JSON list of C-alpha atoms in Angstrom, two decimals:
[
{"chain": "Y", "resi": 1433, "resn": "ASP", "atom": "CA", "xyz": [19.89, 18.94, -4.95]},
{"chain": "Y", "resi": 1434, "resn": "GLY", "atom": "CA", "xyz": [16.88, 16.63, -4.96]},
{"chain": "Y", "resi": 1435, "resn": "GLY", "atom": "CA", "xyz": [17.06, 13.46, -2.97]},
{"chain": "Y", "resi": 1436, "resn": "ILE", "atom": "CA", "xyz": [15.79, 11.20, -0.20]},
{"chain": "Y", "resi": 1437, "resn": "THR", "atom": "CA", "xyz": [16.80, 11.93, 3.36]},
{"chain": "Y", "resi": 1438, "resn": "GLN", "atom": "CA", "xyz": [16.60, 9.35, 6.07]},
{"chain": "Y", "resi": 1439, "resn": "SER", "atom": "CA", "xyz": [17.11, 10.05, 9.71]},
{"chain": "Y", "resi": 1440, "resn": "PRO", "atom": "CA", "xyz": [18.53, 9.12, 12.07]},
{"chain": "Y", "resi": 1441, "resn": "LYS", "atom": "CA", "xyz": [21.46, 7.19, 10.52]},
{"chain": "Y", "resi": 1442, "resn": "TYR", "atom": "CA", "xyz": [21.77, 5.09, 13.71]},
{"chain": "Y", "resi": 1443, "resn": "LEU", "atom": "CA", "xyz": [19.06, 4.38, 16.26]},
{"chain": "Y", "resi": 1444, "resn": "PHE", "atom": "CA", "xyz": [18.96, 2.17, 19.30]},
{"chain": "Y", "resi": 1445, "resn": "ARG", "atom": "CA", "xyz": [15.73, 0.70, 20.66]},
{"chain": "Y", "resi": 1446, "resn": "LYS", "atom": "CA", "xyz": [15.03, -0.72, 24.05]},
{"chain": "Y", "resi": 1447, "resn": "GLU", "atom": "CA", "xyz": [12.84, -3.74, 24.48]},
{"chain": "Y", "resi": 1448, "resn": "GLY", "atom": "CA", "xyz": [9.13, -2.84, 24.31]},
{"chain": "Y", "resi": 1449, "resn": "GLN", "atom": "CA", "xyz": [9.77, 0.60, 22.81]},
{"chain": "Y", "resi": 1450, "resn": "ASN", "atom": "CA", "xyz": [8.34, 2.02, 19.61]},
{"chain": "Y", "resi": 1451, "resn": "VAL", "atom": "CA", "xyz": [10.67, 3.96, 17.39]},
{"chain": "Y", "resi": 1452, "resn": "THR", "atom": "CA", "xyz": [10.09, 6.00, 14.22]},
{"chain": "Y", "resi": 1453, "resn": "LEU", "atom": "CA", "xyz": [12.40, 6.31, 11.24]},
{"chain": "Y", "resi": 1454, "resn": "SER", "atom": "CA", "xyz": [12.01, 9.45, 9.18]},
{"chain": "Y", "resi": 1455, "resn": "CYS", "atom": "CA", "xyz": [12.00, 9.55, 5.38]},
{"chain": "Y", "resi": 1456, "resn": "GLU", "atom": "CA", "xyz": [11.65, 12.78, 3.38]},
{"chain": "Y", "resi": 1457, "resn": "GLN", "atom": "CA", "xyz": [11.98, 13.27, -0.36]},
{"chain": "Y", "resi": 1458, "resn": "ASN", "atom": "CA", "xyz": [12.01, 16.42, -2.47]},
{"chain": "Y", "resi": 1459, "resn": "LEU", "atom": "CA", "xyz": [11.88, 14.64, -5.82]},
{"chain": "Y", "resi": 1460, "resn": "ASN", "atom": "CA", "xyz": [8.14, 15.10, -6.19]},
{"chain": "Y", "resi": 1461, "resn": "HIS", "atom": "CA", "xyz": [7.74, 11.37, -6.52]},
{"chain": "Y", "resi": 1462, "resn": "ASP", "atom": "CA", "xyz": [4.33, 9.83, -5.95]},
{"chain": "Y", "resi": 1463, "resn": "ALA", "atom": "CA", "xyz": [5.41, 6.39, -4.72]},
{"chain": "Y", "resi": 1464, "resn": "MET", "atom": "CA", "xyz": [7.44, 5.68, -1.59]},
{"chain": "Y", "resi": 1465, "resn": "TYR", "atom": "CA", "xyz": [8.70, 2.45, -0.13]},
{"chain": "Y", "resi": 1466, "resn": "TRP", "atom": "CA", "xyz": [10.29, 0.97, 2.99]},
{"chain": "Y", "resi": 1467, "resn": "TYR", "atom": "CA", "xyz": [12.62, -1.99, 2.75]},
{"chain": "Y", "resi": 1468, "resn": "ARG", "atom": "CA", "xyz": [14.41, -4.00, 5.37]},
{"chain": "Y", "resi": 1469, "resn": "GLN", "atom": "CA", "xyz": [17.87, -5.45, 4.72]},
{"chain": "Y", "resi": 1470, "resn": "ASP", "atom": "CA", "xyz": [19.52, -7.97, 6.98]},
{"chain": "Y", "resi": 1471, "resn": "PRO", "atom": "CA", "xyz": [23.27, -8.61, 6.80]},
{"chain": "Y", "resi": 1472, "resn": "GLY", "atom": "CA", "xyz": [24.20, -10.60, 3.76]},
{"chain": "Y", "resi": 1473, "resn": "GLN", "atom": "CA", "xyz": [20.65, -10.71, 2.53]},
{"chain": "Y", "resi": 1474, "resn": "GLY", "atom": "CA", "xyz": [18.61, -8.95, -0.09]},
{"chain": "Y", "resi": 1475, "resn": "LEU", "atom": "CA", "xyz": [15.87, -6.40, 0.37]},
{"chain": "Y", "resi": 1476, "resn": "ARG", "atom": "CA", "xyz": [12.42, -7.20, 1.68]},
{"chain": "Y", "resi": 1477, "resn": "LEU", "atom": "CA", "xyz": [9.48, -4.84, 1.19]},
{"chain": "Y", "resi": 1478, "resn": "ILE", "atom": "CA", "xyz": [7.76, -3.66, 4.39]},
{"chain": "Y", "resi": 1479, "resn": "TYR", "atom": "CA", "xyz": [5.24, -1.07, 3.19]},
{"chain": "Y", "resi": 1480, "resn": "TYR", "atom": "CA", "xyz": [4.71, 1.03, 0.11]},
{"chain": "Y", "resi": 1481, "resn": "SER", "atom": "CA", "xyz": [2.55, 4.01, -0.75]},
{"chain": "Y", "resi": 1482, "resn": "GLN", "atom": "CA", "xyz": [1.50, 5.10, -4.20]},
{"chain": "Y", "resi": 1483, "resn": "ILE", "atom": "CA", "xyz": [-0.34, 8.23, -3.17]},
{"chain": "Y", "resi": 1484, "resn": "VAL", "atom": "CA", "xyz": [-0.95, 10.45, -0.16]},
{"chain": "Y", "resi": 1485, "resn": "ASN", "atom": "CA", "xyz": [-3.19, 8.98, 2.55]},
{"chain": "Y", "resi": 1486, "resn": "ASP", "atom": "CA", "xyz": [-2.92, 5.48, 1.07]},
{"chain": "Y", "resi": 1487, "resn": "PHE", "atom": "CA", "xyz": [-0.44, 2.67, 1.67]},
{"chain": "Y", "resi": 1488, "resn": "GLN", "atom": "CA", "xyz": [-0.19, -1.10, 1.24]},
{"chain": "Y", "resi": 1489, "resn": "LYS", "atom": "CA", "xyz": [1.51, -3.86, 3.17]},
{"chain": "Y", "resi": 1490, "resn": "GLY", "atom": "CA", "xyz": [4.56, -5.47, 1.63]},
{"chain": "Y", "resi": 1491, "resn": "ASP", "atom": "CA", "xyz": [5.96, -8.91, 2.37]},
{"chain": "Y", "resi": 1492, "resn": "ILE", "atom": "CA", "xyz": [6.97, -8.34, 6.00]},
{"chain": "Y", "resi": 1493, "resn": "ALA", "atom": "CA", "xyz": [4.57, -5.66, 7.37]},
{"chain": "Y", "resi": 1494, "resn": "GLU", "atom": "CA", "xyz": [3.91, -7.32, 10.78]},
{"chain": "Y", "resi": 1495, "resn": "GLY", "atom": "CA", "xyz": [5.24, -5.21, 13.64]},
{"chain": "Y", "resi": 1496, "resn": "TYR", "atom": "CA", "xyz": [5.57, -2.09, 11.50]},
{"chain": "Y", "resi": 1497, "resn": "SER", "atom": "CA", "xyz": [3.30, 0.87, 10.74]},
{"chain": "Y", "resi": 1498, "resn": "VAL", "atom": "CA", "xyz": [3.48, 3.80, 8.36]},
{"chain": "Y", "resi": 1499, "resn": "SER", "atom": "CA", "xyz": [1.66, 7.00, 7.49]},
{"chain": "Y", "resi": 1500, "resn": "ARG", "atom": "CA", "xyz": [1.56, 9.15, 4.37]},
{"chain": "Y", "resi": 1501, "resn": "GLU", "atom": "CA", "xyz": [0.04, 12.47, 5.32]},
{"chain": "Y", "resi": 1502, "resn": "LYS", "atom": "CA", "xyz": [2.23, 14.43, 2.92]},
{"chain": "Y", "resi": 1503, "resn": "LYS", "atom": "CA", "xyz": [3.66, 13.55, -0.45]},
{"chain": "Y", "resi": 1504, "resn": "GLU", "atom": "CA", "xyz": [7.16, 14.29, 0.76]},
{"chain": "Y", "resi": 1505, "resn": "SER", "atom": "CA", "xyz": [7.12, 12.18, 3.93]},
{"chain": "Y", "resi": 1506, "resn": "PHE", "atom": "CA", "xyz": [6.73, 8.47, 4.68]},
{"chain": "Y", "resi": 1507, "resn": "PRO", "atom": "CA", "xyz": [7.78, 7.70, 8.27]},
{"chain": "Y", "resi": 1508, "resn": "LEU", "atom": "CA", "xyz": [8.13, 4.12, 9.45]},
{"chain": "Y", "resi": 1509, "resn": "THR", "atom": "CA", "xyz": [7.35, 3.10, 13.03]},
{"chain": "Y", "resi": 1510, "resn": "VAL", "atom": "CA", "xyz": [8.90, -0.06, 14.35]},
{"chain": "Y", "resi": 1511, "resn": "THR", "atom": "CA", "xyz": [6.58, -1.20, 17.12]},
{"chain": "Y", "resi": 1512, "resn": "SER", "atom": "CA", "xyz": [7.26, -3.45, 20.09]},
{"chain": "Y", "resi": 1513, "resn": "ALA", "atom": "CA", "xyz": [5.40, -6.20, 18.22]},
{"chain": "Y", "resi": 1514, "resn": "GLN", "atom": "CA", "xyz": [8.35, -6.52, 15.85]},
{"chain": "Y", "resi": 1515, "resn": "LYS", "atom": "CA", "xyz": [10.42, -9.12, 17.70]},
{"chain": "Y", "resi": 1516, "resn": "ASN", "atom": "CA", "xyz": [13.59, -8.93, 15.66]},
{"chain": "Y", "resi": 1517, "resn": "PRO", "atom": "CA", "xyz": [13.95, -5.34, 14.49]},
{"chain": "Y", "resi": 1518, "resn": "THR", "atom": "CA", "xyz": [17.72, -5.11, 14.31]},
{"chain": "Y", "resi": 1519, "resn": "ALA", "atom": "CA", "xyz": [18.40, -4.40, 10.62]},
{"chain": "Y", "resi": 1520, "resn": "PHE", "atom": "CA", "xyz": [19.30, -1.82, 8.01]},
{"chain": "Y", "resi": 1521, "resn": "TYR", "atom": "CA", "xyz": [16.22, 0.08, 6.82]},
{"chain": "Y", "resi": 1522, "resn": "LEU", "atom": "CA", "xyz": [16.02, 1.68, 3.40]},
{"chain": "Y", "resi": 1523, "resn": "CYS", "atom": "CA", "xyz": [13.49, 4.21, 2.23]},
{"chain": "Y", "resi": 1524, "resn": "ALA", "atom": "CA", "xyz": [12.94, 4.69, -1.49]},
{"chain": "Y", "resi": 1525, "resn": "SER", "atom": "CA", "xyz": [10.77, 6.61, -3.88]},
{"chain": "Y", "resi": 1526, "resn": "SER", "atom": "CA", "xyz": [9.92, 6.17, -7.52]},
{"chain": "Y", "resi": 1527, "resn": "ILE", "atom": "CA", "xyz": [8.51, 8.06, -10.42]},
{"chain": "Y", "resi": 1528, "resn": "TYR", "atom": "CA", "xyz": [6.13, 6.52, -12.88]},
{"chain": "Y", "resi": 1529, "resn": "ALA", "atom": "CA", "xyz": [6.97, 6.38, -16.57]},
{"chain": "Y", "resi": 1530, "resn": "GLU", "atom": "CA", "xyz": [5.31, 4.38, -19.37]},
{"chain": "Y", "resi": 1531, "resn": "SER", "atom": "CA", "xyz": [8.57, 2.44, -19.66]},
{"chain": "Y", "resi": 1532, "resn": "GLY", "atom": "CA", "xyz": [8.45, 1.50, -16.00]},
{"chain": "Y", "resi": 1533, "resn": "ASN", "atom": "CA", "xyz": [9.20, 2.90, -12.60]},
{"chain": "Y", "resi": 1534, "resn": "THR", "atom": "CA", "xyz": [12.73, 3.87, -11.57]},
{"chain": "Y", "resi": 1535, "resn": "ILE", "atom": "CA", "xyz": [13.34, 3.66, -7.86]},
{"chain": "Y", "resi": 1536, "resn": "TYR", "atom": "CA", "xyz": [15.72, 5.85, -5.89]},
{"chain": "Y", "resi": 1537, "resn": "PHE", "atom": "CA", "xyz": [17.05, 5.14, -2.39]},
{"chain": "Y", "resi": 1538, "resn": "GLY", "atom": "CA", "xyz": [18.00, 7.04, 0.68]},
{"chain": "Y", "resi": 1539, "resn": "GLU", "atom": "CA", "xyz": [21.20, 6.38, 2.57]},
{"chain": "Y", "resi": 1540, "resn": "GLY", "atom": "CA", "xyz": [19.59, 4.02, 5.06]},
{"chain": "Y", "resi": 1541, "resn": "SER", "atom": "CA", "xyz": [19.12, 3.81, 8.82]},
{"chain": "Y", "resi": 1542, "resn": "TRP", "atom": "CA", "xyz": [20.60, 1.23, 11.18]},
{"chain": "Y", "resi": 1543, "resn": "LEU", "atom": "CA", "xyz": [18.27, 0.13, 13.98]},
{"chain": "Y", "resi": 1544, "resn": "THR", "atom": "CA", "xyz": [19.70, -1.89, 16.86]},
{"chain": "Y", "resi": 1545, "resn": "VAL", "atom": "CA", "xyz": [17.90, -3.36, 19.84]},
{"chain": "Y", "resi": 1546, "resn": "VAL", "atom": "CA", "xyz": [19.72, -2.89, 23.13]},
{"chain": "W", "resi": 55, "resn": "ALA", "atom": "CA", "xyz": [4.80, -13.53, -12.38]},
{"chain": "W", "resi": 56, "resn": "GLN", "atom": "CA", "xyz": [8.09, -11.77, -12.47]},
{"chain": "W", "resi": 57, "resn": "SER", "atom": "CA", "xyz": [11.30, -13.05, -10.91]},
{"chain": "W", "resi": 58, "resn": "VAL", "atom": "CA", "xyz": [14.97, -12.26, -11.04]},
{"chain": "W", "resi": 59, "resn": "THR", "atom": "CA", "xyz": [17.90, -14.57, -10.31]},
{"chain": "W", "resi": 60, "resn": "GLN", "atom": "CA", "xyz": [21.42, -13.46, -9.68]},
{"chain": "W", "resi": 61, "resn": "LEU", "atom": "CA", "xyz": [23.45, -16.48, -10.50]},
{"chain": "W", "resi": 62, "resn": "ASP", "atom": "CA", "xyz": [26.42, -15.81, -8.20]},
{"chain": "W", "resi": 63, "resn": "SER", "atom": "CA", "xyz": [26.28, -14.67, -4.57]},
{"chain": "W", "resi": 64, "resn": "HIS", "atom": "CA", "xyz": [30.02, -13.81, -4.62]},
{"chain": "W", "resi": 65, "resn": "VAL", "atom": "CA", "xyz": [32.39, -12.93, -7.44]},
{"chain": "W", "resi": 66, "resn": "SER", "atom": "CA", "xyz": [36.10, -12.28, -7.06]},
{"chain": "W", "resi": 67, "resn": "VAL", "atom": "CA", "xyz": [38.27, -10.68, -9.76]},
{"chain": "W", "resi": 68, "resn": "SER", "atom": "CA", "xyz": [41.69, -9.17, -9.83]},
{"chain": "W", "resi": 69, "resn": "GLU", "atom": "CA", "xyz": [42.07, -5.43, -10.20]},
{"chain": "W", "resi": 70, "resn": "GLY", "atom": "CA", "xyz": [42.36, -4.52, -13.89]},
{"chain": "W", "resi": 71, "resn": "THR", "atom": "CA", "xyz": [40.54, -7.64, -15.11]},
{"chain": "W", "resi": 72, "resn": "PRO", "atom": "CA", "xyz": [36.99, -7.80, -16.55]},
{"chain": "W", "resi": 73, "resn": "VAL", "atom": "CA", "xyz": [33.92, -8.05, -14.37]},
{"chain": "W", "resi": 74, "resn": "LEU", "atom": "CA", "xyz": [30.85, -10.17, -15.22]},
{"chain": "W", "resi": 75, "resn": "LEU", "atom": "CA", "xyz": [27.86, -10.25, -12.85]},
{"chain": "W", "resi": 76, "resn": "ARG", "atom": "CA", "xyz": [25.09, -12.48, -14.10]},
{"chain": "W", "resi": 77, "resn": "CYS", "atom": "CA", "xyz": [21.36, -11.84, -13.92]},
{"chain": "W", "resi": 78, "resn": "ASN", "atom": "CA", "xyz": [18.45, -13.81, -15.42]},
{"chain": "W", "resi": 79, "resn": "TYR", "atom": "CA", "xyz": [14.86, -12.65, -15.30]},
{"chain": "W", "resi": 80, "resn": "SER", "atom": "CA", "xyz": [11.42, -14.03, -15.87]},
{"chain": "W", "resi": 81, "resn": "SER", "atom": "CA", "xyz": [8.60, -11.79, -16.99]},
{"chain": "W", "resi": 82, "resn": "SER", "atom": "CA", "xyz": [5.46, -12.29, -19.04]},
{"chain": "W", "resi": 83, "resn": "TYR", "atom": "CA", "xyz": [5.75, -8.76, -20.40]},
{"chain": "W", "resi": 84, "resn": "SER", "atom": "CA", "xyz": [8.55, -6.57, -21.67]},
{"chain": "W", "resi": 85, "resn": "PRO", "atom": "CA", "xyz": [10.21, -5.63, -18.40]},
{"chain": "W", "resi": 86, "resn": "SER", "atom": "CA", "xyz": [12.28, -2.76, -17.29]},
{"chain": "W", "resi": 87, "resn": "LEU", "atom": "CA", "xyz": [15.61, -3.93, -15.87]},
{"chain": "W", "resi": 88, "resn": "PHE", "atom": "CA", "xyz": [18.01, -2.17, -13.56]},
{"chain": "W", "resi": 89, "resn": "TRP", "atom": "CA", "xyz": [21.33, -2.67, -11.82]},
{"chain": "W", "resi": 90, "resn": "TYR", "atom": "CA", "xyz": [22.07, -1.00, -8.48]},
{"chain": "W", "resi": 91, "resn": "VAL", "atom": "CA", "xyz": [25.25, -0.89, -6.45]},
{"chain": "W", "resi": 92, "resn": "GLN", "atom": "CA", "xyz": [25.44, -0.74, -2.63]},
{"chain": "W", "resi": 93, "resn": "HIS", "atom": "CA", "xyz": [28.59, 0.12, -0.77]},
{"chain": "W", "resi": 94, "resn": "PRO", "atom": "CA", "xyz": [28.81, -0.86, 2.94]},
{"chain": "W", "resi": 95, "resn": "ASN", "atom": "CA", "xyz": [26.37, 0.96, 5.13]},
{"chain": "W", "resi": 96, "resn": "LYS", "atom": "CA", "xyz": [25.01, 2.97, 2.20]},
{"chain": "W", "resi": 97, "resn": "GLY", "atom": "CA", "xyz": [21.83, 3.13, 0.20]},
{"chain": "W", "resi": 98, "resn": "LEU", "atom": "CA", "xyz": [21.48, 1.68, -3.28]},
{"chain": "W", "resi": 99, "resn": "GLN", "atom": "CA", "xyz": [22.72, 3.74, -6.19]},
{"chain": "W", "resi": 100, "resn": "LEU", "atom": "CA", "xyz": [21.31, 3.31, -9.70]},
{"chain": "W", "resi": 101, "resn": "LEU", "atom": "CA", "xyz": [24.04, 2.06, -12.06]},
{"chain": "W", "resi": 102, "resn": "LEU", "atom": "CA", "xyz": [21.98, 1.71, -15.24]},
{"chain": "W", "resi": 103, "resn": "LYS", "atom": "CA", "xyz": [18.54, 0.82, -16.57]},
{"chain": "W", "resi": 104, "resn": "TYR", "atom": "CA", "xyz": [17.05, -0.82, -19.62]},
{"chain": "W", "resi": 105, "resn": "THR", "atom": "CA", "xyz": [13.59, 0.37, -20.73]},
{"chain": "W", "resi": 106, "resn": "SER", "atom": "CA", "xyz": [13.13, -1.18, -24.23]},
{"chain": "W", "resi": 107, "resn": "ALA", "atom": "CA", "xyz": [15.37, 1.23, -26.14]},
{"chain": "W", "resi": 108, "resn": "ALA", "atom": "CA", "xyz": [18.94, 0.13, -27.03]},
{"chain": "W", "resi": 109, "resn": "THR", "atom": "CA", "xyz": [19.74, -3.37, -25.82]},
{"chain": "W", "resi": 110, "resn": "LEU", "atom": "CA", "xyz": [23.25, -2.37, -24.76]},
{"chain": "W", "resi": 111, "resn": "VAL", "atom": "CA", "xyz": [22.95, 0.03, -21.88]},
{"chain": "W", "resi": 112, "resn": "LYS", "atom": "CA", "xyz": [25.85, 2.12, -20.58]},
{"chain": "W", "resi": 113, "resn": "GLY", "atom": "CA", "xyz": [25.92, 3.17, -16.97]},
{"chain": "W", "resi": 114, "resn": "ILE", "atom": "CA", "xyz": [28.04, 5.05, -14.54]},
{"chain": "W", "resi": 115, "resn": "ASN", "atom": "CA", "xyz": [31.61, 4.15, -13.54]},
{"chain": "W", "resi": 116, "resn": "GLY", "atom": "CA", "xyz": [32.29, 2.25, -16.79]},
{"chain": "W", "resi": 117, "resn": "PHE", "atom": "CA", "xyz": [29.66, -0.40, -16.27]},
{"chain": "W", "resi": 118, "resn": "GLU", "atom": "CA", "xyz": [27.35, -1.62, -19.02]},
{"chain": "W", "resi": 119, "resn": "ALA", "atom": "CA", "xyz": [24.75, -4.33, -19.45]},
{"chain": "W", "resi": 120, "resn": "GLU", "atom": "CA", "xyz": [23.21, -6.06, -22.39]},
{"chain": "W", "resi": 121, "resn": "PHE", "atom": "CA", "xyz": [19.57, -7.08, -22.58]},
{"chain": "W", "resi": 122, "resn": "LYS", "atom": "CA", "xyz": [19.24, -10.46, -24.34]},
{"chain": "W", "resi": 123, "resn": "LYS", "atom": "CA", "xyz": [15.61, -11.38, -24.69]},
{"chain": "W", "resi": 124, "resn": "SER", "atom": "CA", "xyz": [16.30, -14.82, -26.18]},
{"chain": "W", "resi": 125, "resn": "GLU", "atom": "CA", "xyz": [18.38, -15.72, -23.12]},
{"chain": "W", "resi": 126, "resn": "THR", "atom": "CA", "xyz": [16.27, -13.71, -20.63]},
{"chain": "W", "resi": 127, "resn": "SER", "atom": "CA", "xyz": [19.48, -12.22, -19.30]},
{"chain": "W", "resi": 128, "resn": "PHE", "atom": "CA", "xyz": [20.77, -8.82, -18.27]},
{"chain": "W", "resi": 129, "resn": "HIS", "atom": "CA", "xyz": [24.39, -9.36, -17.28]},
{"chain": "W", "resi": 130, "resn": "LEU", "atom": "CA", "xyz": [26.47, -6.49, -15.96]},
{"chain": "W", "resi": 131, "resn": "THR", "atom": "CA", "xyz": [30.04, -6.05, -17.25]},
{"chain": "W", "resi": 132, "resn": "LYS", "atom": "CA", "xyz": [33.01, -3.79, -16.89]},
{"chain": "W", "resi": 133, "resn": "PRO", "atom": "CA", "xyz": [36.23, -4.11, -18.90]},
{"chain": "W", "resi": 134, "resn": "SER", "atom": "CA", "xyz": [38.60, -3.37, -16.07]},
{"chain": "W", "resi": 135, "resn": "ALA", "atom": "CA", "xyz": [37.86, -3.67, -12.36]},
{"chain": "W", "resi": 136, "resn": "HIS", "atom": "CA", "xyz": [38.93, -1.05, -9.88]},
{"chain": "W", "resi": 137, "resn": "MET", "atom": "CA", "xyz": [39.29, -1.47, -6.14]},
{"chain": "W", "resi": 138, "resn": "SER", "atom": "CA", "xyz": [36.47, 1.00, -5.63]},
{"chain": "W", "resi": 139, "resn": "ASP", "atom": "CA", "xyz": [34.10, -1.39, -7.44]},
{"chain": "W", "resi": 140, "resn": "ALA", "atom": "CA", "xyz": [34.09, -3.71, -4.43]},
{"chain": "W", "resi": 141, "resn": "ALA", "atom": "CA", "xyz": [30.41, -3.62, -3.30]},
{"chain": "W", "resi": 142, "resn": "GLU", "atom": "CA", "xyz": [27.11, -5.45, -3.46]},
{"chain": "W", "resi": 143, "resn": "TYR", "atom": "CA", "xyz": [25.24, -5.36, -6.77]},
{"chain": "W", "resi": 144, "resn": "PHE", "atom": "CA", "xyz": [21.52, -5.90, -7.20]},
{"chain": "W", "resi": 145, "resn": "CYS", "atom": "CA", "xyz": [19.63, -6.77, -10.38]},
{"chain": "W", "resi": 146, "resn": "VAL", "atom": "CA", "xyz": [16.07, -5.50, -10.41]},
{"chain": "W", "resi": 147, "resn": "VAL", "atom": "CA", "xyz": [13.09, -6.12, -12.67]},
{"chain": "W", "resi": 148, "resn": "SER", "atom": "CA", "xyz": [9.99, -3.93, -12.94]},
{"chain": "W", "resi": 149, "resn": "ASP", "atom": "CA", "xyz": [6.83, -4.58, -14.86]},
{"chain": "W", "resi": 150, "resn": "PRO", "atom": "CA", "xyz": [5.67, -1.25, -16.44]},
{"chain": "W", "resi": 151, "resn": "ARG", "atom": "CA", "xyz": [2.03, -2.46, -16.15]},
{"chain": "W", "resi": 152, "resn": "ASP", "atom": "CA", "xyz": [2.07, -2.30, -12.35]},
{"chain": "W", "resi": 153, "resn": "ASP", "atom": "CA", "xyz": [4.19, -1.05, -9.47]},
{"chain": "W", "resi": 154, "resn": "LYS", "atom": "CA", "xyz": [5.86, -4.31, -8.60]},
{"chain": "W", "resi": 155, "resn": "ILE", "atom": "CA", "xyz": [9.63, -4.05, -8.27]},
{"chain": "W", "resi": 156, "resn": "ILE", "atom": "CA", "xyz": [11.49, -7.30, -7.74]},
{"chain": "W", "resi": 157, "resn": "PHE", "atom": "CA", "xyz": [15.02, -7.39, -6.38]},
{"chain": "W", "resi": 158, "resn": "GLY", "atom": "CA", "xyz": [17.58, -10.14, -6.86]},
{"chain": "W", "resi": 159, "resn": "LYS", "atom": "CA", "xyz": [19.36, -11.41, -3.77]},
{"chain": "W", "resi": 160, "resn": "GLY", "atom": "CA", "xyz": [22.56, -9.54, -4.67]},
{"chain": "W", "resi": 161, "resn": "THR", "atom": "CA", "xyz": [26.13, -10.37, -5.77]},
{"chain": "W", "resi": 162, "resn": "ARG", "atom": "CA", "xyz": [29.03, -9.35, -3.62]},
{"chain": "W", "resi": 163, "resn": "LEU", "atom": "CA", "xyz": [31.95, -8.28, -5.85]},
{"chain": "W", "resi": 164, "resn": "HIS", "atom": "CA", "xyz": [35.44, -8.69, -4.37]},
{"chain": "W", "resi": 165, "resn": "ILE", "atom": "CA", "xyz": [38.42, -7.03, -6.00]},
{"chain": "W", "resi": 166, "resn": "LEU", "atom": "CA", "xyz": [41.76, -8.66, -5.43]},
{"chain": "W", "resi": 167, "resn": "PRO", "atom": "CA", "xyz": [44.90, -6.49, -5.54]}
]
């Protein structure tokens, strides 16, 4: 079955540590996205990529970095510069159609600072 | 610029009664509109989408939504609520001319026994 796989499901970060969240898709989608969701709040866009080796900052990119070396993969690194990283992180991908993009989501990853 | 407003942050209904989750949008072009559902600690699942075909769109799990251009609305309905419908619901607008995808802030649906 095609889909989006995020790992790990739960991750703990120590102060000053960088951590990387994995996102892999086998849907052959060109665009991929990272969103952050805080409890009781909506989704905020961190980074997105429309094509391999290219990505753009979203609304809250500070303290995060990404890479897009392969079409299938879009890992997110939460750096020590991100002062409040505890949140639920959602990876997504979308396929372009003339009628508009449809976005599909992974199951999410919980990041907690300890 | 596009925007989407979910008019209720929380909705409570009794099991077996109708569900109405309200969404209004703003777009200078014919938008694509979506509803997603999120259960606790899960990703978002696509319920249904409108892409300028039929204005009444049927989705999964008995949900449907009607696109009303004159009211700039895309409300989500279900005739009879089930306990398993308790979740967060997001209305989403997408402009087919670019890659911008705008999420509403979500509506938490509570089902009362």
